[in-house]
PDB file of C-alpha atoms in Angstrom:
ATOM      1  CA  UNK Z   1     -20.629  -2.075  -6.195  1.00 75.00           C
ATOM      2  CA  UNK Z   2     -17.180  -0.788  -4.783  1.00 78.00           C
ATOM      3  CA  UNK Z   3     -19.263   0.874  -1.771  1.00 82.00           C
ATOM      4  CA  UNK Z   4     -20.835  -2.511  -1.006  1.00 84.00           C
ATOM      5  CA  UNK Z   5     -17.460  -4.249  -1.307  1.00 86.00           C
ATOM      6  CA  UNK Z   6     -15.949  -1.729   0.883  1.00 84.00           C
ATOM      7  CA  UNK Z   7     -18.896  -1.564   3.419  1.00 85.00           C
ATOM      8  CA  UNK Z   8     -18.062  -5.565   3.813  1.00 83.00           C
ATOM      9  CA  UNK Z   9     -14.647  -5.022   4.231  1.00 89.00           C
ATOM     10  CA  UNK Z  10     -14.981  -2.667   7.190  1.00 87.00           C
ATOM     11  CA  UNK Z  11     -17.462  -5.167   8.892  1.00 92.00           C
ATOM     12  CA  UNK Z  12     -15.150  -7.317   8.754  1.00 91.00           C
ATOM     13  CA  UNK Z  13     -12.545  -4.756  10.116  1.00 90.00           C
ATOM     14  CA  UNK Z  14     -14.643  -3.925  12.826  1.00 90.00           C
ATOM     15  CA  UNK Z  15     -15.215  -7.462  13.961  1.00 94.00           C
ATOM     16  CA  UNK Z  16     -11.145  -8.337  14.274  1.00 93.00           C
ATOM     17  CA  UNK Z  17     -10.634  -4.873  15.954  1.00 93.00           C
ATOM     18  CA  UNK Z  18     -13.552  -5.448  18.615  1.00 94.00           C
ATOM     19  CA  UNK Z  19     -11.728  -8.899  19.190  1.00 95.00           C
ATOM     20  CA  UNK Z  20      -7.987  -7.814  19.581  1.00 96.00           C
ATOM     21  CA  UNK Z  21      -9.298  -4.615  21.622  1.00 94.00           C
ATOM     22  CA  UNK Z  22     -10.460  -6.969  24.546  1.00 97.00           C
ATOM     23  CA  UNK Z  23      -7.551  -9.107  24.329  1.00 97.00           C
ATOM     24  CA  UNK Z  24      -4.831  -8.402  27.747  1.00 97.00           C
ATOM     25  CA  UNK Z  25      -2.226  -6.151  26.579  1.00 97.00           C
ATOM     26  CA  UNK Z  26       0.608  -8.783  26.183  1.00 97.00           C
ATOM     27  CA  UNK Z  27      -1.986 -11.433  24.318  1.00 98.00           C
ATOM     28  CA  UNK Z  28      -1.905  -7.891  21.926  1.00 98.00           C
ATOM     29  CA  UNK Z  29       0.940  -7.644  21.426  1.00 98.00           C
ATOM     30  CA  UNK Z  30       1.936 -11.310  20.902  1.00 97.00           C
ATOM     31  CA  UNK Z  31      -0.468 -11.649  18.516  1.00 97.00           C
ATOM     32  CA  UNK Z  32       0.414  -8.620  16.553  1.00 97.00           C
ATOM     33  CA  UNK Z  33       4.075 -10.125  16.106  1.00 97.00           C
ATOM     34  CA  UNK Z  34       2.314 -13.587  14.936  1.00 97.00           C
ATOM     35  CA  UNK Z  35       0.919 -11.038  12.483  1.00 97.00           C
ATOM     36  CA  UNK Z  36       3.822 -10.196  11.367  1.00 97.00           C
ATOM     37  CA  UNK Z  37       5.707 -13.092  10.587  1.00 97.00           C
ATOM     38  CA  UNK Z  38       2.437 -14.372   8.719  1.00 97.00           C
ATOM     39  CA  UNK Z  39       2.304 -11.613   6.244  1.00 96.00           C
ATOM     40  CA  UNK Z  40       6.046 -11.974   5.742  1.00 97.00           C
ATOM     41  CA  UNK Z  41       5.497 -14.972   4.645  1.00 97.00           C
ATOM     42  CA  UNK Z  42       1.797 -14.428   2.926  1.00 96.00           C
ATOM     43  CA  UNK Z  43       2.883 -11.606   0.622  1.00 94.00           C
ATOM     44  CA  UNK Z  44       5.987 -12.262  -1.851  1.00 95.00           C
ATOM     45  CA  UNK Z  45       6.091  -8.856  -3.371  1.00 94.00           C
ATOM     46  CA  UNK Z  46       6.856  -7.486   0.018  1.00 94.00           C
ATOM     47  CA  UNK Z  47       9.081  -9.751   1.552  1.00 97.00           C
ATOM     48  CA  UNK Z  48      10.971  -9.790  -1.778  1.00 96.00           C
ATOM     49  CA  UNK Z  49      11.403  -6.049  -1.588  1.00 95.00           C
ATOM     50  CA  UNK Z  50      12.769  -5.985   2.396  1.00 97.00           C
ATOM     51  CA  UNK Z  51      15.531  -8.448   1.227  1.00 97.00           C
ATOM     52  CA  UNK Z  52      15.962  -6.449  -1.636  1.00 96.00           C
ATOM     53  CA  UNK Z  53      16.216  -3.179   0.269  1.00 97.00           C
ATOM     54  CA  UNK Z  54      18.192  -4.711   3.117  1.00 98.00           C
ATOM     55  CA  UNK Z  55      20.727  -6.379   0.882  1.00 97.00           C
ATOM     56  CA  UNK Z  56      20.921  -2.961  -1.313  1.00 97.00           C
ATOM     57  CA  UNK Z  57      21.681  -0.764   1.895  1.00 97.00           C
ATOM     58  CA  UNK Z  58      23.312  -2.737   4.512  1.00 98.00           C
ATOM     59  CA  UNK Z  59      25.467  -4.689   2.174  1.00 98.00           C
ATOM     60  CA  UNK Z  60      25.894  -2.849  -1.280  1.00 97.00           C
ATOM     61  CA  UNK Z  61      26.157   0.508   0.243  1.00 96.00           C
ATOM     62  CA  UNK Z  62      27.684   0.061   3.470  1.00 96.00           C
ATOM     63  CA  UNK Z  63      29.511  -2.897   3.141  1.00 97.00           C
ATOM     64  CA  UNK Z  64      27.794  -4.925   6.285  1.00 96.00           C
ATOM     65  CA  UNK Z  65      28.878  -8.369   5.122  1.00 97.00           C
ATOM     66  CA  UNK Z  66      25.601  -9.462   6.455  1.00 98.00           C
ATOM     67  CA  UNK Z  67      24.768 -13.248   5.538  1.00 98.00           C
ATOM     68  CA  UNK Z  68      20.773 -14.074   3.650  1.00 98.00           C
ATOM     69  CA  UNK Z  69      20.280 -15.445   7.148  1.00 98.00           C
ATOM     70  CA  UNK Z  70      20.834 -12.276   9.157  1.00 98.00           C
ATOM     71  CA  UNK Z  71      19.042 -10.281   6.542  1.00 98.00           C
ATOM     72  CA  UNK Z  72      16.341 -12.282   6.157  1.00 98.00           C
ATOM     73  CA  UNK Z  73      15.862 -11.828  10.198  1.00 98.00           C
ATOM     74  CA  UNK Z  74      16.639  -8.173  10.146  1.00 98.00           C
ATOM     75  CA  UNK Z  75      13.649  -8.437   7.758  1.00 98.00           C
ATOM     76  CA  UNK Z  76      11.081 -10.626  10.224  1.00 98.00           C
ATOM     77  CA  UNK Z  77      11.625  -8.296  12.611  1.00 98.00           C
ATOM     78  CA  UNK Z  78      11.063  -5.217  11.081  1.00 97.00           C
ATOM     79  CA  UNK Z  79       7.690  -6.981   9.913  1.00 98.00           C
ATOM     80  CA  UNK Z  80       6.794  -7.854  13.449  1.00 97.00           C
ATOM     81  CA  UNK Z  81       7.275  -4.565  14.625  1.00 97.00           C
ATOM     82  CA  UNK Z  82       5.396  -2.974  11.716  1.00 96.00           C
ATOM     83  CA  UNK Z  83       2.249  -5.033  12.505  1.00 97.00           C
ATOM     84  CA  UNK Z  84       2.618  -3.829  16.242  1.00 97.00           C
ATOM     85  CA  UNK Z  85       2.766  -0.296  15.132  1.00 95.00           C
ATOM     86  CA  UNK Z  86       0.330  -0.546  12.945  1.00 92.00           C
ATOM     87  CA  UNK Z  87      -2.357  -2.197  15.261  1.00 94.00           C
ATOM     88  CA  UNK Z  88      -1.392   0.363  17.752  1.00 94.00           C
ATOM     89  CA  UNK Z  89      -3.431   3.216  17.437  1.00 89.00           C
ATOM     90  CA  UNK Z  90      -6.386   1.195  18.345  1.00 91.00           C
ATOM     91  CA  UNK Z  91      -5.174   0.536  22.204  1.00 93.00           C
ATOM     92  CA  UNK Z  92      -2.332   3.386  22.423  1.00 91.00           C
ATOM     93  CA  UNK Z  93      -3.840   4.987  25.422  1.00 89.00           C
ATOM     94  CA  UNK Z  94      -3.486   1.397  27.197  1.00 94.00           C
ATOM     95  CA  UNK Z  95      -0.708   0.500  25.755  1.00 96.00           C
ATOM     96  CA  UNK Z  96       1.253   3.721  27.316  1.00 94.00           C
ATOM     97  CA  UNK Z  97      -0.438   3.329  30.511  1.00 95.00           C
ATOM     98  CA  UNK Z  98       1.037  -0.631  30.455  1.00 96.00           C
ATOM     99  CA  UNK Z  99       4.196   0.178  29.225  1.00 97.00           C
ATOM    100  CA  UNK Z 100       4.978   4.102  30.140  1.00 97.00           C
ATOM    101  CA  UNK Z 101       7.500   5.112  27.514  1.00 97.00           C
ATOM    102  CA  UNK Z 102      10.615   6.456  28.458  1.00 98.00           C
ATOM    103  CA  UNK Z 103      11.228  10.075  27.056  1.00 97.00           C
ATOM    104  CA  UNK Z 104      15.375  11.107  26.243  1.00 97.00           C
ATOM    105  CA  UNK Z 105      16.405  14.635  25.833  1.00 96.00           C
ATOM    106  CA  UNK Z 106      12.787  15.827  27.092  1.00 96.00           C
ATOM    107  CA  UNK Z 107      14.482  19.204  27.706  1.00 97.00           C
ATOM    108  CA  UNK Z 108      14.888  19.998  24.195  1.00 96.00           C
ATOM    109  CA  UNK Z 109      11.278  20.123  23.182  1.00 97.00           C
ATOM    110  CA  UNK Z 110      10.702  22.350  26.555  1.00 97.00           C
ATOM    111  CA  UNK Z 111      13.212  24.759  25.623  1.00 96.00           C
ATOM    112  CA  UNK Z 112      12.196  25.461  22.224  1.00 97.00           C
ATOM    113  CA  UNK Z 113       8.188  25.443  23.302  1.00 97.00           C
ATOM    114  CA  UNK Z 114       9.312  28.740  25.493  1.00 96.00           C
ATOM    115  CA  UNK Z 115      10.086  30.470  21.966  1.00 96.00           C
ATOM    116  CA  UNK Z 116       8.093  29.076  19.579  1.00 97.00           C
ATOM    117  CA  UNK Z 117       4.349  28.398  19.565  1.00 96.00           C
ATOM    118  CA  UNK Z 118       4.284  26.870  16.126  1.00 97.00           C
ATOM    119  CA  UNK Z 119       6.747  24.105  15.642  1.00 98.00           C
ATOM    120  CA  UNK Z 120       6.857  21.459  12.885  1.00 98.00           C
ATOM    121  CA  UNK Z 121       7.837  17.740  14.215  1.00 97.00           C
ATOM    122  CA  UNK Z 122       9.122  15.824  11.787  1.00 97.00           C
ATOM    123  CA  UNK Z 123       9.400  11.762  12.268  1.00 96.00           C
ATOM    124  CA  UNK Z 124       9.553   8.878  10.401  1.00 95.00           C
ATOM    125  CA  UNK Z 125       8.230   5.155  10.198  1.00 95.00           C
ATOM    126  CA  UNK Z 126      10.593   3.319  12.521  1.00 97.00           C
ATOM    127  CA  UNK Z 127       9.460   2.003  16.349  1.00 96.00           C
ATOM    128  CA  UNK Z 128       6.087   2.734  17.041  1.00 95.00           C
ATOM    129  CA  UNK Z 129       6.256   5.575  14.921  1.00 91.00           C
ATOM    130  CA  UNK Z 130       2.652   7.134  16.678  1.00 91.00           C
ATOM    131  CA  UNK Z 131       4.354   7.199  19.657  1.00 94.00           C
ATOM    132  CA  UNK Z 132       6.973  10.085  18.030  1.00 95.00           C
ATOM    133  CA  UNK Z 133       3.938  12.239  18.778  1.00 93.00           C
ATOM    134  CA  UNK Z 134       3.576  10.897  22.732  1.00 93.00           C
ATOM    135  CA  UNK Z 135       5.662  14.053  24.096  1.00 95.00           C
ATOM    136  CA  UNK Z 136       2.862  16.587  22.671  1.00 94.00           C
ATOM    137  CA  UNK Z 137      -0.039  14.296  23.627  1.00 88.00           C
ATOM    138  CA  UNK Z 138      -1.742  17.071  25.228  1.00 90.00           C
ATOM    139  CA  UNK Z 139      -0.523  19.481  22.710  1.00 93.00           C
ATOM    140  CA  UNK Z 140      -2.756  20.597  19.206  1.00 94.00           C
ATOM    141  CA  UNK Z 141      -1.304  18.698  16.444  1.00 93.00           C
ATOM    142  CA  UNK Z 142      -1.908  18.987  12.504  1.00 93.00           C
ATOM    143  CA  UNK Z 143      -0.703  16.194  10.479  1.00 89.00           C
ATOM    144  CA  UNK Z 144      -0.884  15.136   6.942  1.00 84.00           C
ATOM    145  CA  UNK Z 145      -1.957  11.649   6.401  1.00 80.00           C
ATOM    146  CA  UNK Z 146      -2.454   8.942   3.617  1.00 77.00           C
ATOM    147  CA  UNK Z 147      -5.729   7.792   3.407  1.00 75.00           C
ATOM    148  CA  UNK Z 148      -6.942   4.488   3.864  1.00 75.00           C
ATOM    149  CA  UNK Z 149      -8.454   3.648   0.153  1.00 79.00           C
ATOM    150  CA  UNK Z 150     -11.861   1.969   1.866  1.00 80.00           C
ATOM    151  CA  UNK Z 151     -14.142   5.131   2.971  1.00 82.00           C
ATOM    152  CA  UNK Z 152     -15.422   3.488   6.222  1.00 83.00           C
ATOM    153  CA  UNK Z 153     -12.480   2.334   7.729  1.00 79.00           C
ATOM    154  CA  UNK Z 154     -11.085   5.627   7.111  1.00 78.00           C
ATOM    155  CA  UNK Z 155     -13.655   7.816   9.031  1.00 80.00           C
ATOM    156  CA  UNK Z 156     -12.938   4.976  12.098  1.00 81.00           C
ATOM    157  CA  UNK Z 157      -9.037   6.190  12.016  1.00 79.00           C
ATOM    158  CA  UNK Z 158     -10.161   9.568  12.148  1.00 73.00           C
ATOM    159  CA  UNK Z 159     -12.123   8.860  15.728  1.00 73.00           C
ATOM    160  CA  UNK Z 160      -9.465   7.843  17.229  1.00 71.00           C
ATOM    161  CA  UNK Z 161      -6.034   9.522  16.075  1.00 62.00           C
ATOM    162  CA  UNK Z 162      -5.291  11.342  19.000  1.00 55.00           C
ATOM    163  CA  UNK Z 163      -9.010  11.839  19.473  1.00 61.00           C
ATOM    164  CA  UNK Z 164      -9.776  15.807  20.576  1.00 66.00           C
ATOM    165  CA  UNK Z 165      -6.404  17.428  19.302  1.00 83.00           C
ATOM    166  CA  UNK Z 166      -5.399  16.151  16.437  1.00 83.00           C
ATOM    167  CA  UNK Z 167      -6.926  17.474  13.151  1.00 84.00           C
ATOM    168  CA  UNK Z 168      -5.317  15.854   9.629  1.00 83.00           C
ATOM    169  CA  UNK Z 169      -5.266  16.601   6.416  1.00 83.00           C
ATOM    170  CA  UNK Z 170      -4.895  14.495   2.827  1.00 78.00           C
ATOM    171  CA  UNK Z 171      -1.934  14.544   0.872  1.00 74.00           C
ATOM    172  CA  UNK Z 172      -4.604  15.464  -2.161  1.00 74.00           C
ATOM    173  CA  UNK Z 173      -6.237  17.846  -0.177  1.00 77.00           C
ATOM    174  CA  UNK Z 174      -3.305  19.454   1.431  1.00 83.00           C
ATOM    175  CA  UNK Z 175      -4.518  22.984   0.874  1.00 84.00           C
ATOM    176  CA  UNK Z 176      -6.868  22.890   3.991  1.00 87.00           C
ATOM    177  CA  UNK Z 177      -3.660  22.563   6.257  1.00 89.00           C
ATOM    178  CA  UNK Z 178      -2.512  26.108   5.091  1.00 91.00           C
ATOM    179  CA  UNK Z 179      -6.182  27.179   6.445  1.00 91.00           C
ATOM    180  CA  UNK Z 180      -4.266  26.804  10.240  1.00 92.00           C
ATOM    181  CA  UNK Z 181      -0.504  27.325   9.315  1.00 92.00           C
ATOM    182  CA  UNK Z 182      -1.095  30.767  11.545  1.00 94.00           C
ATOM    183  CA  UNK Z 183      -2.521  28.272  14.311  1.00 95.00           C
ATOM    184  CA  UNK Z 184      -0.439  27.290  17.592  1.00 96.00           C
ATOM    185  CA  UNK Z 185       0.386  23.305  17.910  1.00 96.00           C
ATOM    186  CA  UNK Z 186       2.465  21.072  16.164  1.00 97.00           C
ATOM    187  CA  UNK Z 187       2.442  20.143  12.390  1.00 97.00           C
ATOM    188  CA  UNK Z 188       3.332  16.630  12.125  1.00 95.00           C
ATOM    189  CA  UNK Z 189       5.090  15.130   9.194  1.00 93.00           C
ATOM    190  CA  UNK Z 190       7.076  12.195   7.827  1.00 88.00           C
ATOM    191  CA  UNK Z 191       9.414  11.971   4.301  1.00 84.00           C
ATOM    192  CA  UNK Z 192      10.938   8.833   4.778  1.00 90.00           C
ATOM    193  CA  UNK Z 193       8.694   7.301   1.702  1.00 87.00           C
ATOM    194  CA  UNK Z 194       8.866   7.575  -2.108  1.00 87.00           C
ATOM    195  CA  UNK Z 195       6.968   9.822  -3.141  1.00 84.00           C
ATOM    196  CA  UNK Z 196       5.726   9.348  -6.737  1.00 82.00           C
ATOM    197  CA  UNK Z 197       6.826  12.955  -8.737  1.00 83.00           C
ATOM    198  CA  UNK Z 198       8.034  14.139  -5.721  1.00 85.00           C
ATOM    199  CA  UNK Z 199      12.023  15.977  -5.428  1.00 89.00           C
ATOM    200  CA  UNK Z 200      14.649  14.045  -6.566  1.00 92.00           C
ATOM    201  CA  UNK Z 201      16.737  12.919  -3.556  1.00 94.00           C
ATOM    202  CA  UNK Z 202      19.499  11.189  -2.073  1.00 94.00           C
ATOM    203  CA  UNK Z 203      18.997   8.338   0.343  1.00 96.00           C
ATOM    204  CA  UNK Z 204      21.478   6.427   1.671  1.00 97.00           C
ATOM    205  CA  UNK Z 205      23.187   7.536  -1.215  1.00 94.00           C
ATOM    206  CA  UNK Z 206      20.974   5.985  -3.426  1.00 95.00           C
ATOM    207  CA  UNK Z 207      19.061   8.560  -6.447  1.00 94.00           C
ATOM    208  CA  UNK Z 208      14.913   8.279  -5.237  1.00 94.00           C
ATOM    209  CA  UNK Z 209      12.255  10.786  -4.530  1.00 93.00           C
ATOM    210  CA  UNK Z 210      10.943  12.336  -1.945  1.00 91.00           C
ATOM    211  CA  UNK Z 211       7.859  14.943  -0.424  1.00 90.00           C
ATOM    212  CA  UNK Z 212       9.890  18.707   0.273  1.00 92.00           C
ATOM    213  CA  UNK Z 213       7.254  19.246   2.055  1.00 93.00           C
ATOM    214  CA  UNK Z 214       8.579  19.569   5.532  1.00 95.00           C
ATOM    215  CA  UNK Z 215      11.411  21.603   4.292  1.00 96.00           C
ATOM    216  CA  UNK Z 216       8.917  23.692   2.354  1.00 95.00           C
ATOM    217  CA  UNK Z 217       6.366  24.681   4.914  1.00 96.00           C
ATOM    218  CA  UNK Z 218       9.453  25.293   7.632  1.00 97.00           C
ATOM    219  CA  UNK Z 219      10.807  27.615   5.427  1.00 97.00           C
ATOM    220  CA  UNK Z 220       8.019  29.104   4.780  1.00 96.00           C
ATOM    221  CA  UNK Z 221       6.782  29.243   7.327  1.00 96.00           C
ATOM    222  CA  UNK Z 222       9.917  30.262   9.280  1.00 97.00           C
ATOM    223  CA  UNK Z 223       9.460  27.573  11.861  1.00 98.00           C
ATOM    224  CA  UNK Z 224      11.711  25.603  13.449  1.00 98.00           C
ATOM    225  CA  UNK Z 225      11.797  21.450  12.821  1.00 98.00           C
ATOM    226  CA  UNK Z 226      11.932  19.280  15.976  1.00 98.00           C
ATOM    227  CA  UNK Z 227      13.150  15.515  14.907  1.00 98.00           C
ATOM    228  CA  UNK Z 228      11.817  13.161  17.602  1.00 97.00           C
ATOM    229  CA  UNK Z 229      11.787   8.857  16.665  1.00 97.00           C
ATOM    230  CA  UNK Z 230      11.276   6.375  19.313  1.00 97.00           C
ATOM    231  CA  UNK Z 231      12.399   3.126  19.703  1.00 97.00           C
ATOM    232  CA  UNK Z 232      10.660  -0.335  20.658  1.00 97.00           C
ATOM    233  CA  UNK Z 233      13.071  -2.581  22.833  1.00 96.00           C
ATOM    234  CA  UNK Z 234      12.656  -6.374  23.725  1.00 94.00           C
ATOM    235  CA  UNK Z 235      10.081  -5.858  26.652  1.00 96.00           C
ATOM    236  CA  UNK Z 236       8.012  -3.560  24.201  1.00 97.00           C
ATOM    237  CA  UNK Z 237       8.800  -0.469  26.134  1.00 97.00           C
ATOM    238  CA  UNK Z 238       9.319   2.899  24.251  1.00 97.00           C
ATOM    239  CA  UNK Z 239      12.216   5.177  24.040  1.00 98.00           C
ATOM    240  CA  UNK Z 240      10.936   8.146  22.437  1.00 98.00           C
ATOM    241  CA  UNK Z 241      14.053  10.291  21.162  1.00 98.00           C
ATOM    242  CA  UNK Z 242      14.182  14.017  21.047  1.00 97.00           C
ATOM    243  CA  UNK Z 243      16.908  14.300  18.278  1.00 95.00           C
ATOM    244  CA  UNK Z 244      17.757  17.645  17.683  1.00 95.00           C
ATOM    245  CA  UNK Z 245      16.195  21.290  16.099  1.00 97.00           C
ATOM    246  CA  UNK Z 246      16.848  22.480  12.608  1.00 97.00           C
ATOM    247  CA  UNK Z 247      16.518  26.235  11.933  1.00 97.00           C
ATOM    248  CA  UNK Z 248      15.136  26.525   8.585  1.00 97.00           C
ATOM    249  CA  UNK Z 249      17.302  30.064   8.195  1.00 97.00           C
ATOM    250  CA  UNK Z 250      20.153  27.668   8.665  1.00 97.00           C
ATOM    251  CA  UNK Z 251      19.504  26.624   5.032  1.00 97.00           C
ATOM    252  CA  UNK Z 252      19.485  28.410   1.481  1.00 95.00           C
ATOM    253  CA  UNK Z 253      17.472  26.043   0.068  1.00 95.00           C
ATOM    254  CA  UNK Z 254      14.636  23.751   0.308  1.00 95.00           C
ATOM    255  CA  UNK Z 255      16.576  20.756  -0.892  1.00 95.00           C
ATOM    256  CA  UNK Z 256      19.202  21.625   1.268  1.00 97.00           C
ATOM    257  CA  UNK Z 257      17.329  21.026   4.568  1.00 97.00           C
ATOM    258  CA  UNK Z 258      15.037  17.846   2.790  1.00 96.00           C
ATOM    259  CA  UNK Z 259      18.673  16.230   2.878  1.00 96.00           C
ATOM    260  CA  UNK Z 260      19.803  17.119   6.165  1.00 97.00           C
ATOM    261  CA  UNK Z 261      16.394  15.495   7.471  1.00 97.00           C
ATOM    262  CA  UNK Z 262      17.081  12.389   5.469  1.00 96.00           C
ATOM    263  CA  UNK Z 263      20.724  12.573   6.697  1.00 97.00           C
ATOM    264  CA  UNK Z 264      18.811  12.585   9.820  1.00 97.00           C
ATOM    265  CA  UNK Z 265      17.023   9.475   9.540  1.00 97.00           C
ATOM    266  CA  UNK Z 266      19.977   7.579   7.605  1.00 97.00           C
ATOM    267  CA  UNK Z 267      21.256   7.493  10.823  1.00 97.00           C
ATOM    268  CA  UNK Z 268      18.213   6.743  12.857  1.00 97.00           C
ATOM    269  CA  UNK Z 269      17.737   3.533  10.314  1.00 98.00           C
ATOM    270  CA  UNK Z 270      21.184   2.601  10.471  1.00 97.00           C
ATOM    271  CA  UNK Z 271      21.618   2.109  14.384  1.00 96.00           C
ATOM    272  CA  UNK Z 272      18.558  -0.704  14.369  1.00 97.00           C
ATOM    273  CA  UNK Z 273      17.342  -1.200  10.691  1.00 98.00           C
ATOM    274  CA  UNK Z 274      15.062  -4.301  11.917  1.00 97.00           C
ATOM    275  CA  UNK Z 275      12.916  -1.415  13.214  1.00 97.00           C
ATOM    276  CA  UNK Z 276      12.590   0.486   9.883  1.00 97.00           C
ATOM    277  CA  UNK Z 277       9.837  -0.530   7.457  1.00 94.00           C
ATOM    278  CA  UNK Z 278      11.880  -2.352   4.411  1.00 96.00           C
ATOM    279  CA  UNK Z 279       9.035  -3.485   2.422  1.00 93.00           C
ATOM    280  CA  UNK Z 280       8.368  -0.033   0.614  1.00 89.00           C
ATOM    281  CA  UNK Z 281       9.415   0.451  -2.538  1.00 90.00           C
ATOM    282  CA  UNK Z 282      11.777   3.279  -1.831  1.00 90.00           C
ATOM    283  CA  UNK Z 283      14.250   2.880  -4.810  1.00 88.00           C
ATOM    284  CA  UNK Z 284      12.156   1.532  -7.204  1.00 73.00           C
ATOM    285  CA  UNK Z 285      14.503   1.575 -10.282  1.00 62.00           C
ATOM    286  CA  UNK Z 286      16.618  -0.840  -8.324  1.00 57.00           C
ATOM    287  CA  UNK Z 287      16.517  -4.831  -9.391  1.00 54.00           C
TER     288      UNK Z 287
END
């Protein structure tokens, strides 16, 4: 019955994509903020949780002073540009050929390709967070993914993630990834979620969890971490950020270089939190 169900479902998904694929690139992205704003208002568990988050960080931990008005529109905006990220991977190519995204601190990720041919990139979901990965477009890339729950719809996003060069891997099947750790490219991965069981974390001085994953496989590994974020200004143009490199023998520990990547992205969030996605439940013990 569930394969039925989900078999209707992805008609249906394939009918809205084949409609907003055709539409001209600003119609796109107009509609994909009206998007937005309607599930903001459509789903009360997560809009309750971005105020909740918002207020918890900005104000309780950081002392913002920021009014319900200004949170609550820190909080449609970060909605509008989640539904824009999210319905970009379906038009990317077009979308960077209409709005070629600008690229800081390029330089960075050259240097470090002379020396290394394995490198873990490590991101997070803030701008267009699939346009982190623009700068190695034409690079092999391994990333670890959450699966969509409906089987169809799932083996659509695998056509077209980066189509030829990108290969990824399950959370729950993770094990196959280690099958090309010896393999040149980039090993894409983001930490900026709960994860359920996972290390016990601080973020934003706040007790949560998170995946050691990164910092796991780097050290490991013995390869070097590449931060890179990107993000989304008023005329929907990209500004993909090359942060900085973390040496993994820089660290004793594992948890010591999860936090300096969270420490990482504090920061990131911090300088435009309307283009973080607020609506996870990230400290989940919090009322």
């Amino acid at each position: 019955m569930k394969l039925i169900f989900d078999f209707i479902i992805y008609l249906i998904f394939l009918i809205f994509i084949s409609i907003f694929k055709i539409l001209p690139s600003k119609i796109k992205l107009k509609f994909s903020e009206f998007l937005g704003l309607f599930l903001y208002y459509l789903i009360p568990k997560g809009r309750k949780l971005s105020l909740r988050n918002l207020n918890l960080i900005l104000n309780e931990q950081y002392n913002y002073n920021l009014t319900d008005k200004q949170i609550k529109d820190i909080a449609i905006k970060s909605y509008r540009n989640t539904m824009k990220s999210f319905l970009l991977p379906f038009w990317i190519y077009e979308y960077a050929e209409k709005y070629p995204p600008i690229i800081h601190n390029i330089e960075l990720l050259e240097k470090l390709k002379e020396t290394n041919d394995r490198i873990v990139l490590a991101t997070l979901h803030y701008g267009f967070f699939h346009m982190s990965m623009y700068p190695i477009i034409d690079e092999q890339m391994f990333i670890i993914i959450r699966p969509v729950p409906n089987r169809f719809i799932e083996t659509y996003m695998n056509k077209i993630r980066f189509k030829k060069n990108m290969l990824s891997f399950t959370e729950q099947n993770i094990k196959l990834l280690f099958k090309h750790k010896k393999s040149k490219g980039f090993f894409i991965m983001l930490n900026d979620v709960r994860k359920p069981n996972g290390e016990k974390v601080n973020f934003f001085n706040l007790p949560t969890t998170a995946s050691g994953f990164t910092a796991f496989f780097s050290m490991r590994e013995k390869l070097p971490i590449i931060v890179i974020h990107n993000e989304v200004d008023n005329n929907n143009i990209c500004n993909i950020y090359i942060d900085e490199i973390i040496h993994p023998e820089n660290y004793t520990n594992e948890s010591d270089l999860t936090d300096k990547l969270l420490k990482v992205y504090e920061k990131i969030i911090l300088n435009k939190p309307e283009q973080w996605y607020w609506f996870q439940d990230r400290w989940i013990n919090k009322k």
